Short mmCIF file of N, CA and C in Angstrom, two decimals:
data_model
loop_
_atom_site.label_atom_id
_atom_site.label_comp_id
_atom_site.label_asym_id
_atom_site.label_seq_id
_atom_site.Cartn_x
_atom_site.Cartn_y
_atom_site.Cartn_z
N SER A 1 0.84 -1.18 0.00
CA SER A 1 0.00 0.00 0.00
C SER A 1 0.88 1.24 0.00
N SER A 2 0.31 2.34 -0.39
CA SER A 2 1.02 3.62 -0.37
C SER A 2 0.04 4.71 0.04
N ASN A 3 0.58 5.81 0.49
CA ASN A 3 -0.28 6.94 0.85
C ASN A 3 0.25 8.21 0.21
N TYR A 4 -0.65 9.11 -0.12
CA TYR A 4 -0.26 10.37 -0.74
C TYR A 4 -1.32 11.42 -0.42
N PRO A 5 -1.01 12.71 -0.46
CA PRO A 5 0.32 13.28 -0.70
C PRO A 5 1.21 13.10 0.52
N ASN A 6 2.52 13.15 0.31
CA ASN A 6 3.46 12.92 1.39
C ASN A 6 3.43 14.06 2.39
N THR A 7 3.28 15.26 1.96
CA THR A 7 3.06 16.38 2.87
C THR A 7 1.59 16.77 2.75
N ALA A 8 0.78 16.30 3.68
CA ALA A 8 -0.67 16.49 3.60
C ALA A 8 -1.11 17.58 4.55
N SER A 9 -2.14 18.32 4.15
CA SER A 9 -2.69 19.34 5.04
C SER A 9 -4.17 19.09 5.32
N LYS A 10 -4.88 18.42 4.42
CA LYS A 10 -6.31 18.19 4.61
C LYS A 10 -6.68 16.72 4.59
N THR A 11 -6.27 16.01 3.56
CA THR A 11 -6.61 14.58 3.45
C THR A 11 -5.41 13.78 2.98
N VAL A 12 -5.45 12.48 3.27
CA VAL A 12 -4.46 11.52 2.80
C VAL A 12 -5.24 10.38 2.15
N THR A 13 -4.78 9.94 1.01
CA THR A 13 -5.39 8.80 0.33
C THR A 13 -4.49 7.59 0.50
N ILE A 14 -5.08 6.49 0.95
CA ILE A 14 -4.37 5.23 1.08
C ILE A 14 -4.68 4.42 -0.18
N GLU A 15 -3.66 4.02 -0.90
CA GLU A 15 -3.87 3.31 -2.15
C GLU A 15 -3.42 1.86 -2.00
N PHE A 16 -4.33 0.94 -2.24
CA PHE A 16 -4.00 -0.48 -2.24
C PHE A 16 -4.97 -1.21 -3.14
N SER A 17 -4.59 -2.41 -3.50
CA SER A 17 -5.43 -3.22 -4.38
C SER A 17 -6.17 -4.26 -3.56
N LYS A 18 -7.47 -4.31 -3.70
CA LYS A 18 -8.32 -5.22 -2.92
C LYS A 18 -8.51 -6.54 -3.66
N THR A 19 -7.45 -7.31 -3.80
CA THR A 19 -7.56 -8.57 -4.53
C THR A 19 -7.75 -9.77 -3.62
N SER A 20 -7.24 -9.72 -2.39
CA SER A 20 -7.32 -10.89 -1.52
C SER A 20 -7.96 -10.61 -0.17
N PHE A 21 -8.66 -9.49 -0.03
CA PHE A 21 -9.32 -9.18 1.22
C PHE A 21 -10.58 -8.37 0.93
N THR A 22 -11.43 -8.26 1.93
CA THR A 22 -12.69 -7.52 1.73
C THR A 22 -12.78 -6.26 2.58
N ILE A 23 -11.93 -6.15 3.59
CA ILE A 23 -11.98 -4.98 4.47
C ILE A 23 -10.57 -4.70 4.99
N ALA A 24 -10.31 -3.45 5.29
CA ALA A 24 -9.01 -3.06 5.83
C ALA A 24 -9.22 -2.14 7.03
N GLN A 25 -8.32 -2.24 7.97
CA GLN A 25 -8.29 -1.31 9.09
C GLN A 25 -7.05 -0.45 8.91
N VAL A 26 -7.23 0.86 8.94
CA VAL A 26 -6.12 1.80 8.80
C VAL A 26 -5.95 2.50 10.14
N LEU A 27 -4.76 2.41 10.70
CA LEU A 27 -4.44 3.07 11.96
C LEU A 27 -3.30 4.05 11.71
N MET A 28 -3.38 5.20 12.35
CA MET A 28 -2.36 6.23 12.16
C MET A 28 -1.83 6.65 13.53
N TYR A 29 -0.51 6.53 13.71
CA TYR A 29 0.13 6.84 14.99
C TYR A 29 1.12 7.99 14.81
N ASP A 30 1.28 8.79 15.87
CA ASP A 30 2.35 9.80 15.83
C ASP A 30 3.63 9.14 16.34
N VAL A 31 4.73 9.88 16.33
CA VAL A 31 6.02 9.27 16.69
C VAL A 31 6.13 8.91 18.17
N SER A 32 5.24 9.41 19.01
CA SER A 32 5.25 9.03 20.43
C SER A 32 4.49 7.73 20.66
N GLY A 33 3.82 7.20 19.61
CA GLY A 33 3.07 5.96 19.73
C GLY A 33 1.59 6.16 20.00
N LYS A 34 1.13 7.39 20.04
CA LYS A 34 -0.29 7.68 20.27
C LYS A 34 -1.08 7.45 18.99
N LYS A 35 -2.17 6.67 19.11
CA LYS A 35 -3.04 6.46 17.95
C LYS A 35 -3.88 7.71 17.73
N ASN A 36 -3.80 8.29 16.55
CA ASN A 36 -4.54 9.50 16.22
C ASN A 36 -5.77 9.21 15.39
N ILE A 37 -5.71 8.22 14.51
CA ILE A 37 -6.83 7.90 13.63
C ILE A 37 -6.93 6.39 13.51
N GLY A 38 -8.15 5.90 13.55
CA GLY A 38 -8.42 4.49 13.29
C GLY A 38 -9.68 4.40 12.45
N ALA A 39 -9.60 3.71 11.33
CA ALA A 39 -10.75 3.65 10.44
C ALA A 39 -10.84 2.28 9.78
N MET A 40 -12.06 1.78 9.65
CA MET A 40 -12.32 0.57 8.88
C MET A 40 -12.74 1.03 7.49
N VAL A 41 -12.15 0.45 6.47
CA VAL A 41 -12.45 0.85 5.10
C VAL A 41 -12.73 -0.39 4.25
N ASN A 42 -13.55 -0.21 3.23
CA ASN A 42 -13.82 -1.32 2.33
C ASN A 42 -13.80 -0.90 0.87
N ASP A 43 -13.19 0.25 0.58
CA ASP A 43 -13.02 0.63 -0.82
C ASP A 43 -11.53 0.64 -1.15
N ASP A 44 -11.21 0.70 -2.43
CA ASP A 44 -9.82 0.54 -2.86
C ASP A 44 -8.90 1.68 -2.46
N ASN A 45 -9.38 2.91 -2.46
CA ASN A 45 -8.53 4.06 -2.19
C ASN A 45 -9.20 5.01 -1.20
N PRO A 46 -9.26 4.63 0.08
CA PRO A 46 -9.94 5.49 1.05
C PRO A 46 -9.18 6.80 1.28
N THR A 47 -9.93 7.85 1.53
CA THR A 47 -9.36 9.15 1.86
C THR A 47 -9.63 9.43 3.33
N ILE A 48 -8.59 9.83 4.05
CA ILE A 48 -8.69 10.07 5.48
C ILE A 48 -8.43 11.54 5.75
N ASN A 49 -9.31 12.15 6.53
CA ASN A 49 -9.19 13.57 6.88
C ASN A 49 -8.12 13.72 7.97
N VAL A 50 -7.08 14.50 7.67
CA VAL A 50 -6.00 14.74 8.64
C VAL A 50 -5.90 16.23 9.00
N HIS A 51 -6.92 16.98 8.65
CA HIS A 51 -6.92 18.43 8.85
C HIS A 51 -6.68 18.82 10.32
N SER A 52 -7.23 18.06 11.25
CA SER A 52 -7.14 18.43 12.66
C SER A 52 -5.84 18.00 13.33
N LEU A 53 -4.98 17.28 12.63
CA LEU A 53 -3.73 16.81 13.23
C LEU A 53 -2.66 17.89 13.18
N ALA A 54 -1.82 17.90 14.20
CA ALA A 54 -0.68 18.82 14.22
C ALA A 54 0.36 18.39 13.19
N SER A 55 1.15 19.32 12.74
CA SER A 55 2.25 18.98 11.83
C SER A 55 3.18 18.01 12.52
N GLY A 56 3.71 17.07 11.78
CA GLY A 56 4.63 16.11 12.37
C GLY A 56 4.77 14.88 11.51
N ILE A 57 5.40 13.86 12.08
CA ILE A 57 5.63 12.60 11.40
C ILE A 57 4.64 11.58 11.94
N TYR A 58 3.97 10.87 11.03
CA TYR A 58 2.97 9.87 11.40
C TYR A 58 3.26 8.55 10.69
N VAL A 59 2.87 7.47 11.33
CA VAL A 59 3.07 6.13 10.78
C VAL A 59 1.71 5.50 10.55
N PHE A 60 1.52 4.91 9.38
CA PHE A 60 0.28 4.20 9.06
C PHE A 60 0.50 2.71 9.23
N LEU A 61 -0.44 2.04 9.87
CA LEU A 61 -0.46 0.57 9.93
C LEU A 61 -1.75 0.13 9.26
N ASN A 62 -1.63 -0.79 8.32
CA ASN A 62 -2.79 -1.29 7.59
C ASN A 62 -2.94 -2.77 7.85
N TYR A 63 -4.14 -3.18 8.24
CA TYR A 63 -4.46 -4.58 8.48
C TYR A 63 -5.55 -4.98 7.48
N PHE A 64 -5.36 -6.11 6.85
CA PHE A 64 -6.29 -6.57 5.83
C PHE A 64 -6.92 -7.88 6.26
N GLY A 65 -8.22 -8.08 5.92
CA GLY A 65 -8.88 -9.31 6.29
C GLY A 65 -10.15 -9.54 5.48
N ARG A 66 -10.83 -10.61 5.82
CA ARG A 66 -12.09 -10.97 5.15
C ARG A 66 -13.21 -10.92 6.18
N ILE A 67 -14.39 -10.51 5.72
CA ILE A 67 -15.56 -10.55 6.59
C ILE A 67 -16.63 -11.37 5.93
#
């Protein structure tokens, strides 16, 4: 998976191909380990609103599965 734009101010799009799963969980953490965003998605390229987050470095964790 990939995310863009790399320097985001309003939204981030997570891009992945849904060939072997039906749902994904997207979690976003700051560098201190605090979870800032958690979302369940079921479309190929979900857009996540990051407007309310402070400037900084964030890590995305994506979990894929079947329901």
